[in-house]
Short mmCIF file of C-alpha atoms and ligand atoms in Angstrom, two decimals:
data_model
loop_
_atom_site.label_atom_id
_atom_site.label_comp_id
_atom_site.label_asym_id
_atom_site.label_seq_id
_atom_site.Cartn_x
_atom_site.Cartn_y
_atom_site.Cartn_z
CA UNK A 1 19.56 -26.13 -7.68
CA UNK A 2 16.26 -23.79 -7.59
CA UNK A 3 16.18 -20.50 -7.23
CA UNK A 4 14.10 -20.79 -3.50
CA UNK A 5 16.99 -23.09 -2.89
CA UNK A 6 19.56 -20.76 -3.56
CA UNK A 7 18.01 -18.39 -0.95
CA UNK A 8 17.18 -21.49 1.69
CA UNK A 9 20.51 -20.25 3.28
CA UNK A 10 19.40 -16.52 4.24
CA UNK A 11 16.10 -18.07 5.60
CA UNK A 12 17.19 -17.59 9.52
CA UNK A 13 18.82 -13.99 8.30
CA UNK A 14 15.86 -13.28 7.15
CA UNK A 15 13.55 -13.96 9.76
CA UNK A 16 15.56 -12.31 12.01
CA UNK A 17 15.31 -9.00 10.35
CA UNK A 18 11.45 -9.52 9.92
CA UNK A 19 10.58 -10.04 13.79
CA UNK A 20 13.72 -7.34 14.26
CA UNK A 21 11.22 -4.91 12.61
CA UNK A 22 8.31 -6.14 13.70
CA UNK A 23 9.78 -5.50 17.38
CA UNK A 24 10.14 -2.25 16.23
CA UNK A 25 7.74 -1.22 14.24
CA UNK A 26 8.02 2.55 13.02
CA UNK A 27 4.89 5.19 11.04
CA UNK A 28 5.17 7.27 8.32
CA UNK A 29 8.16 9.31 8.23
CA UNK A 30 9.57 7.97 11.37
CA UNK A 31 11.12 5.01 9.71
CA UNK A 32 14.36 6.08 11.04
CA UNK A 33 15.51 2.84 12.81
CA UNK A 34 14.27 0.68 10.43
CA UNK A 35 16.14 2.67 7.80
CA UNK A 36 19.35 2.86 9.52
CA UNK A 37 19.37 -1.17 10.03
CA UNK A 38 18.78 -1.67 6.15
CA UNK A 39 21.26 0.87 4.74
CA UNK A 40 23.37 -0.54 7.32
CA UNK A 41 22.88 -4.16 6.00
CA UNK A 42 23.41 -2.86 2.59
CA UNK A 43 26.39 -1.05 2.56
CA UNK A 44 27.93 -3.88 4.47
CA UNK A 45 27.03 -6.27 1.77
CA UNK A 46 28.83 -3.38 -0.88
CA UNK A 47 26.11 -2.22 -1.87
CA UNK A 48 26.34 1.74 -2.55
CA UNK A 49 23.61 3.30 -0.04
CA UNK A 50 21.92 6.70 -0.72
CA UNK A 51 19.65 7.90 1.84
CA UNK A 52 17.37 10.91 2.58
CA UNK A 53 14.79 10.74 0.06
CA UNK A 54 11.66 10.86 1.22
CA UNK A 55 12.85 11.86 4.50
CA UNK A 56 13.98 8.31 5.34
CA UNK A 57 13.88 6.66 1.68
CA UNK A 58 17.06 4.18 1.39
CA UNK A 59 18.23 3.29 -1.82
CA UNK A 60 20.66 0.67 -2.74
CA UNK A 61 22.05 0.49 -6.06
CA UNK A 62 24.05 -2.58 -7.57
CA UNK A 63 25.74 -2.20 -10.62
CA UNK A 64 27.79 -4.50 -12.14
CA UNK A 65 28.37 -2.79 -15.66
CA UNK A 66 26.51 -1.74 -18.53
CA UNK A 67 22.93 -2.94 -19.00
CA UNK A 68 19.32 -2.19 -18.06
CA UNK A 69 17.91 -0.91 -14.33
CA UNK A 70 16.02 -2.10 -12.23
CA UNK A 71 13.74 -1.15 -9.48
CA UNK A 72 12.67 -3.21 -7.09
CA UNK A 73 10.83 -1.73 -4.12
CA UNK A 74 9.82 -2.29 -0.43
CA UNK A 75 7.71 -0.41 1.99
CA UNK A 76 9.15 0.30 5.73
CA UNK A 77 6.37 1.42 7.48
CA UNK A 78 4.39 0.02 9.89
CA UNK A 79 0.59 0.55 11.28
CA UNK A 80 -1.31 2.61 14.43
CA UNK A 81 -2.86 -0.47 15.90
CA UNK A 82 -1.83 -1.69 18.93
CA UNK A 83 -0.95 -5.68 18.58
CA UNK A 84 -2.62 -8.39 20.60
CA UNK A 85 -0.79 -11.08 19.21
CA UNK A 86 1.46 -12.95 22.25
CA UNK A 87 4.52 -13.47 19.76
CA UNK A 88 7.98 -12.81 20.84
CA UNK A 89 8.58 -10.52 18.35
CA UNK A 90 5.38 -8.58 19.40
CA UNK A 91 5.52 -4.68 19.14
CA UNK A 92 7.66 -3.01 21.75
CA UNK A 93 5.50 0.25 21.05
CA UNK A 94 2.16 0.39 22.61
CA UNK A 95 0.03 1.19 20.10
CA UNK A 96 1.94 0.77 17.19
CA UNK A 97 2.63 -2.53 14.67
CA UNK A 98 3.78 -4.09 11.74
CA UNK A 99 -0.24 -4.96 10.19
CA UNK A 100 0.49 -4.91 6.99
CA UNK A 101 3.27 -6.90 6.46
CA UNK A 102 5.69 -4.34 5.43
CA UNK A 103 8.23 -6.21 7.71
CA UNK A 104 8.32 -9.00 5.26
CA UNK A 105 8.53 -6.81 2.51
CA UNK A 106 11.96 -5.53 3.96
CA UNK A 107 13.00 -8.79 4.61
CA UNK A 108 12.75 -10.47 1.74
CA UNK A 109 14.15 -7.36 -0.22
CA UNK A 110 17.45 -7.27 1.67
CA UNK A 111 17.60 -11.10 1.62
CA UNK A 112 17.60 -10.66 -2.65
CA UNK A 113 19.70 -7.73 -1.94
CA UNK A 114 22.61 -9.96 -0.06
CA UNK A 115 22.91 -13.14 -2.48
CA UNK A 116 22.67 -10.68 -5.59
CA UNK A 117 25.64 -8.64 -4.00
CA UNK A 118 27.44 -12.05 -3.52
CA UNK A 119 26.48 -13.75 -6.80
CA UNK A 120 26.62 -10.57 -9.05
CA UNK A 121 24.94 -13.11 -11.73
CA UNK A 122 23.54 -10.22 -13.80
CA UNK A 123 24.81 -7.29 -16.04
CA UNK A 124 23.31 -3.82 -15.17
CA UNK A 125 22.16 -2.21 -12.16
CA UNK A 126 19.66 -3.33 -9.52
CA UNK A 127 17.72 -0.22 -7.34
CA UNK A 128 16.57 -1.53 -3.89
CA UNK A 129 13.97 1.11 -2.79
CA UNK A 130 13.07 1.00 0.69
CA UNK A 131 10.27 4.02 1.10
CA UNK A 132 8.60 5.45 4.08
CA UNK A 133 4.66 6.41 4.64
CA UNK A 134 2.92 3.57 2.28
CA UNK A 135 0.08 3.58 4.20
CA UNK A 136 -2.33 6.57 3.60
CA UNK A 137 0.99 9.33 3.75
CA UNK A 138 2.57 8.69 -0.15
CA UNK A 139 6.09 8.47 0.75
CA UNK A 140 6.59 6.74 -2.92
CA UNK A 141 5.35 9.84 -3.87
CA UNK A 142 7.52 12.22 -1.87
CA UNK A 143 10.71 9.80 -3.38
CA UNK A 144 9.57 10.85 -6.74
CA UNK A 145 9.30 13.82 -5.99
CA UNK A 146 12.88 14.12 -3.89
CA UNK A 147 14.04 13.04 -7.37
CA UNK A 148 13.99 9.28 -7.17
CA UNK A 149 13.75 7.92 -10.43
CA UNK A 150 15.48 11.04 -11.91
CA UNK A 151 18.56 10.33 -9.92
CA UNK A 152 18.55 6.82 -9.76
CA UNK A 153 17.00 5.78 -13.11
CA UNK A 154 15.26 2.46 -13.81
CA UNK A 155 13.80 1.25 -16.94
CA UNK A 156 11.21 -0.25 -15.08
CA UNK A 157 10.03 -0.69 -11.52
CA UNK A 158 8.41 -4.07 -9.77
CA UNK A 159 6.30 -4.23 -6.21
CA UNK A 160 5.39 -6.97 -4.19
CA UNK A 161 2.55 -7.63 -1.57
CA UNK A 162 1.75 -10.34 0.90
CA UNK A 163 -1.71 -11.57 0.87
CA UNK A 164 -3.17 -14.01 3.42
CA UNK A 165 -6.26 -14.11 1.21
CA UNK A 166 -4.21 -16.10 -1.10
CA UNK A 167 -2.53 -20.26 -0.89
CA UNK A 168 0.75 -19.92 0.99
CA UNK A 169 3.62 -19.21 -1.58
CA UNK A 170 1.08 -18.49 -4.70
CA UNK A 171 2.24 -15.45 -6.83
CA UNK A 172 -0.91 -13.54 -8.47
CA UNK A 173 -0.33 -10.96 -11.04
CA UNK A 174 -2.45 -9.36 -13.37
CA UNK A 175 -2.66 -6.22 -16.19
CA UNK A 176 -4.15 -3.41 -15.85
CA UNK A 177 -5.98 -2.21 -12.85
CA UNK A 178 -5.10 -4.39 -9.47
CA UNK A 179 -5.89 -1.72 -6.64
CA UNK A 180 -8.18 1.26 -6.86
CA UNK A 181 -7.50 4.86 -6.10
CA UNK A 182 -8.62 6.41 -3.00
CA UNK A 183 -9.61 9.47 -2.01
CA UNK A 184 -11.16 11.16 1.60
CA UNK A 185 -13.78 13.63 1.94
CA UNK A 186 -15.40 15.17 4.56
CA UNK A 187 -18.78 16.84 4.37
CA UNK A 188 -19.96 19.02 7.24
CA UNK A 189 -23.75 19.93 7.10
CA UNK A 190 -24.76 23.42 8.88
CA UNK A 191 -28.04 23.67 9.99
CA UNK A 192 -29.90 25.64 12.67
CA UNK A 193 -29.66 23.88 16.22
CA UNK A 194 -32.87 24.07 18.36
CA UNK A 195 -34.72 21.98 21.26
CA UNK A 196 -34.96 18.56 20.46
CA UNK A 197 -39.26 18.64 20.96
CA UNK A 198 -39.14 21.72 18.83
CA UNK A 199 -37.53 21.28 15.38
CA UNK A 200 -39.67 23.25 13.49
CA UNK A 201 -37.52 25.90 15.23
CA UNK A 202 -34.48 24.72 13.80
CA UNK A 203 -32.86 22.67 10.50
CA UNK A 204 -31.98 19.74 11.62
CA UNK A 205 -28.45 18.77 10.27
CA UNK A 206 -28.60 15.14 11.27
CA UNK A 207 -31.95 14.30 9.55
CA UNK A 208 -30.29 15.77 6.39
CA UNK A 209 -27.07 14.62 6.68
CA UNK A 210 -28.71 10.79 6.99
CA UNK A 211 -30.41 11.67 3.68
CA UNK A 212 -27.02 12.47 1.94
CA UNK A 213 -25.79 9.42 3.15
CA UNK A 214 -28.36 7.17 1.83
CA UNK A 215 -27.89 8.75 -1.61
CA UNK A 216 -24.39 8.61 -2.08
CA UNK A 217 -25.13 5.19 -2.03
CA UNK A 218 -27.51 5.51 -5.19
CA UNK A 219 -24.25 7.22 -6.97
CA UNK A 220 -22.63 4.23 -7.53
CA UNK A 221 -25.59 2.10 -7.98
CA UNK A 222 -27.37 4.88 -10.29
CA UNK A 223 -24.91 6.70 -11.84
CA UNK A 224 -21.69 4.71 -12.40
CA UNK A 225 -21.50 2.12 -15.12
CA UNK A 226 -22.43 -1.17 -14.00
CA UNK A 227 -18.97 -2.46 -15.93
CA UNK A 228 -17.15 -0.68 -14.14
CA UNK A 229 -15.96 -0.69 -10.43
CA UNK A 230 -16.61 1.79 -7.65
CA UNK A 231 -16.98 2.19 -4.09
CA UNK A 232 -18.29 5.11 -1.49
CA UNK A 233 -18.52 4.50 1.92
CA UNK A 234 -19.33 6.77 5.25
CA UNK A 235 -16.77 6.11 7.80
CA UNK A 236 -17.44 8.95 10.17
CA UNK A 237 -21.08 10.56 11.13
CA UNK A 238 -20.43 13.12 14.12
CA UNK A 239 -22.90 15.21 15.51
CA UNK A 240 -24.47 16.51 18.54
CA UNK A 241 -23.61 15.83 22.47
CA UNK A 242 -27.13 14.95 24.46
CA UNK A 243 -30.46 13.97 24.52
CA UNK A 244 -32.61 16.80 23.47
CA UNK A 245 -30.73 19.31 21.56
CA UNK A 246 -30.81 19.45 18.19
CA UNK A 247 -27.07 20.19 16.98
CA UNK A 248 -26.38 23.16 14.44
CA UNK A 249 -24.26 20.65 12.63
CA UNK A 250 -23.46 17.19 11.44
CA UNK A 251 -19.76 15.95 9.87
CA UNK A 252 -19.35 12.62 7.77
CA UNK A 253 -16.28 11.12 6.57
CA UNK A 254 -15.74 8.50 4.23
CA UNK A 255 -13.37 7.40 1.60
CA UNK A 256 -14.35 7.13 -2.16
CA UNK A 257 -12.27 4.37 -4.46
CA UNK A 258 -12.22 3.52 -8.31
CA UNK A 259 -10.38 1.77 -11.12
CA UNK A 260 -10.92 4.59 -13.97
CA UNK A 261 -9.43 7.96 -13.87
CA UNK A 262 -13.26 9.17 -15.25
CA UNK A 263 -15.09 7.22 -12.39
CA UNK A 264 -12.97 8.93 -10.24
CA UNK A 265 -13.41 12.19 -11.11
CA UNK A 266 -17.34 11.48 -11.97
CA UNK A 267 -17.50 10.44 -7.92
CA UNK A 268 -15.72 13.62 -7.06
CA UNK A 269 -18.79 15.29 -8.73
CA UNK A 270 -22.01 13.80 -8.04
CA UNK A 271 -21.10 13.53 -4.08
CA UNK A 272 -20.71 16.90 -4.13
CA UNK A 273 -23.33 17.86 -5.79
CA UNK A 274 -25.84 15.61 -3.94
CA UNK A 275 -24.76 16.73 -0.97
CA UNK A 276 -25.42 20.62 -1.87
CA UNK A 277 -28.62 19.47 -3.41
CA UNK A 278 -29.88 18.06 -0.25
CA UNK A 279 -28.55 20.65 1.90
CA UNK A 280 -29.83 23.29 -0.35
CA UNK A 281 -33.83 21.70 -0.33
CA UNK A 282 -33.37 21.35 3.31
CA UNK A 283 -32.02 25.24 3.90
CA UNK A 284 -28.92 24.06 5.17
CA UNK A 285 -25.77 24.55 4.06
CA UNK A 286 -22.71 22.25 2.89
CA UNK A 287 -18.81 22.69 3.80
CA UNK A 288 -17.65 20.31 1.45
CA UNK A 289 -13.47 18.64 1.34
CA UNK A 290 -12.53 16.42 -1.00
CA UNK A 291 -9.00 15.14 -0.76
CA UNK A 292 -7.46 13.17 -4.01
CA UNK A 293 -4.88 10.95 -2.17
CA UNK A 294 -3.61 7.75 -4.30
CA UNK A 295 -4.59 6.88 -8.25
CA UNK A 296 -5.41 3.82 -8.86
CA UNK A 297 -2.66 1.16 -9.35
CA UNK A 298 -2.77 -0.01 -13.20
CA UNK A 299 -0.04 -2.88 -14.12
CA UNK A 300 1.72 -2.13 -17.59
CA UNK A 301 1.38 -5.04 -20.13
CA UNK A 302 4.72 -6.01 -20.87
CA UNK A 303 6.34 -6.18 -17.24
CA UNK A 304 2.79 -8.22 -16.16
CA UNK A 305 3.93 -10.41 -18.41
CA UNK A 306 7.59 -10.47 -17.53
CA UNK A 307 6.27 -10.89 -13.92
CA UNK A 308 3.97 -13.93 -14.72
CA UNK A 309 6.73 -15.39 -16.76
CA UNK A 310 9.36 -15.55 -14.00
CA UNK A 311 6.88 -16.30 -11.38
CA UNK A 312 5.86 -19.60 -13.24
CA UNK A 313 9.85 -20.24 -13.95
CA UNK A 314 10.25 -19.98 -10.25
CA UNK A 315 7.26 -21.62 -8.83
CA UNK A 316 5.71 -23.64 -11.62
CA UNK A 317 2.42 -22.46 -13.09
CA UNK A 318 0.17 -24.22 -11.12
CA UNK A 319 1.42 -21.95 -8.42
CA UNK A 320 0.88 -18.84 -10.43
CA UNK A 321 -2.90 -16.84 -10.67
CA UNK A 322 -2.37 -14.94 -13.65
CA UNK A 323 -5.67 -13.48 -13.57
CA UNK A 324 -5.53 -12.50 -9.88
CA UNK A 325 -8.89 -10.45 -8.87
CA UNK A 326 -8.13 -6.82 -8.29
CA UNK A 327 -8.85 -4.76 -4.97
CA UNK A 328 -10.67 -2.16 -3.54
CA UNK A 329 -7.58 -1.41 -1.22
CA UNK A 330 -5.12 0.92 -2.77
CA UNK A 331 -1.59 1.17 -2.97
CA UNK A 332 1.18 4.38 -3.51
CA UNK A 333 3.26 2.33 -5.47
CA UNK A 334 0.41 3.61 -7.80
CA UNK A 335 2.83 6.48 -8.20
CA UNK A 336 6.01 4.58 -9.53
CA UNK A 337 3.35 2.87 -11.54
CA UNK A 338 2.85 6.60 -13.27
CA UNK A 339 6.44 7.56 -13.26
CA UNK A 340 7.91 4.28 -15.11
CA UNK A 341 6.50 1.01 -16.56
CA UNK A 342 6.58 -1.90 -13.86
CA UNK A 343 3.93 -4.39 -12.00
CA UNK A 344 2.48 -4.79 -8.51
CA UNK A 345 2.47 -8.61 -7.53
CA UNK A 346 0.77 -10.56 -4.31
CA UNK A 347 2.52 -12.98 -2.80
CA UNK A 348 0.05 -15.41 -1.04
CA UNK A 349 0.97 -16.35 2.95
CA UNK A 350 -2.16 -18.33 3.25
CA UNK A 351 -4.42 -18.44 6.81
CA UNK A 352 -2.69 -21.01 8.65
CA UNK A 353 -0.08 -20.32 11.12
CA UNK A 354 -2.21 -18.13 12.79
CA UNK A 355 -2.22 -15.45 10.17
CA UNK A 356 -5.29 -13.44 9.89
CA UNK A 357 -5.93 -10.87 7.20
CA UNK A 358 -4.18 -7.40 6.67
CA UNK A 359 -4.29 -4.14 9.11
CA UNK A 360 -5.41 -6.65 11.86
CA UNK A 361 -4.09 -6.41 15.29
CA UNK A 362 -3.22 -9.93 15.15
CA UNK A 363 -1.63 -10.23 12.22
CA UNK A 364 1.67 -11.48 11.75
CA UNK A 365 3.78 -12.10 8.75
CA UNK A 366 4.31 -15.70 7.91
CA UNK A 367 8.26 -16.19 7.78
CA UNK A 368 8.06 -19.57 5.43
CA UNK A 369 7.19 -17.49 2.63
CA UNK A 370 10.61 -15.33 2.95
CA UNK A 371 12.26 -17.30 0.48
CA UNK A 372 10.16 -17.51 -2.14
CA UNK A 373 9.93 -13.40 -2.21
CA UNK A 374 13.33 -13.23 -1.87
CA UNK A 375 13.49 -15.78 -4.78
CA UNK A 376 11.15 -13.91 -7.28
CA UNK A 377 13.53 -10.90 -7.03
CA UNK A 378 16.32 -12.41 -7.49
CA UNK A 379 14.96 -14.49 -10.70
CA UNK A 380 13.28 -11.28 -12.05
CA UNK A 381 16.82 -9.68 -11.73
CA UNK A 382 18.28 -12.65 -13.19
CA UNK A 383 15.66 -12.99 -16.21
CA UNK A 384 15.82 -8.93 -17.23
CA UNK A 385 19.14 -8.66 -16.96
CA UNK A 386 21.22 -11.60 -17.94
CA UNK A 387 24.89 -11.46 -17.63
NI1 LIG B 1 0.78 -2.66 2.83
#
């Protein structure tokens, strides 16, 4: 019997867990109900449970004897989005929803945990890691700072994300950078307000900020090696309150992303220098804040090959995209990959079944892939930790 078929008896249970999480979304560090349900389920299957790392984090340890140890990670948090889908399991919490499929990630890892706790056909220790706050708030880093890998050692760690862009049930994998670093900046241009009819009596911060926005786009086009990847997006431009007054300040906010640390550092340096230079030329000044959030997510070569081989054995080589295109999105699993060797891969959910893209108010995880994701975790454990 194939590993996917072995997981099919748990499909209904996984759907129930997934839709329960979906109906009760919780955002960063507030995953109390979600973590409670996960901990209760794990403990009920005889898995040793530890709670409290990173606030709401849950770790389940399943040991069958001396051998390697493997970390499998799912994220629990939802997003600040108001759900528009009219499904029976739609969010019961206005303004919050599982629009990134983390409900499905939890259900798949729970399915794998239940199966492995029953069959125990491996030798070593599996750590089921349920982390808080993947979206923006670095829950993975907080778990690591709370001693995740010191208290619950693993030889390697693996993560998985659903991917509606890829066909249903296809796994995408790639060595090296797969997700970009993620930084945010805020630039306040401080000029001097004036009557709109007499601009020469002030220093117009809107005019200055507009030049900065335009100049920043030249950083990626002219200062970054064309063979490297980087993106700078200004996503907020706030200034003024009325038609006939030049305000005294304008605020820009946005995000800068790259795959390589050198490029990341270069972006930070050049954005600031351009902003300050343009302000100085206009007689304005710049209040600058740059916040480094997530590093790039970089897969390790050996573990990527393991993940690729396990996926190909599970689904057939034709169902594995071995050179999955990377994304300029970001992922806090990056911190785990800085601490331990591992691999982060994508599981295609397709665009059928009313599915749309991640972080969309109409998004709903495709339940048909639940046995595939759970089977991937089981196959990975049984392959890497033979009994
Ligand atoms: Ni996500």
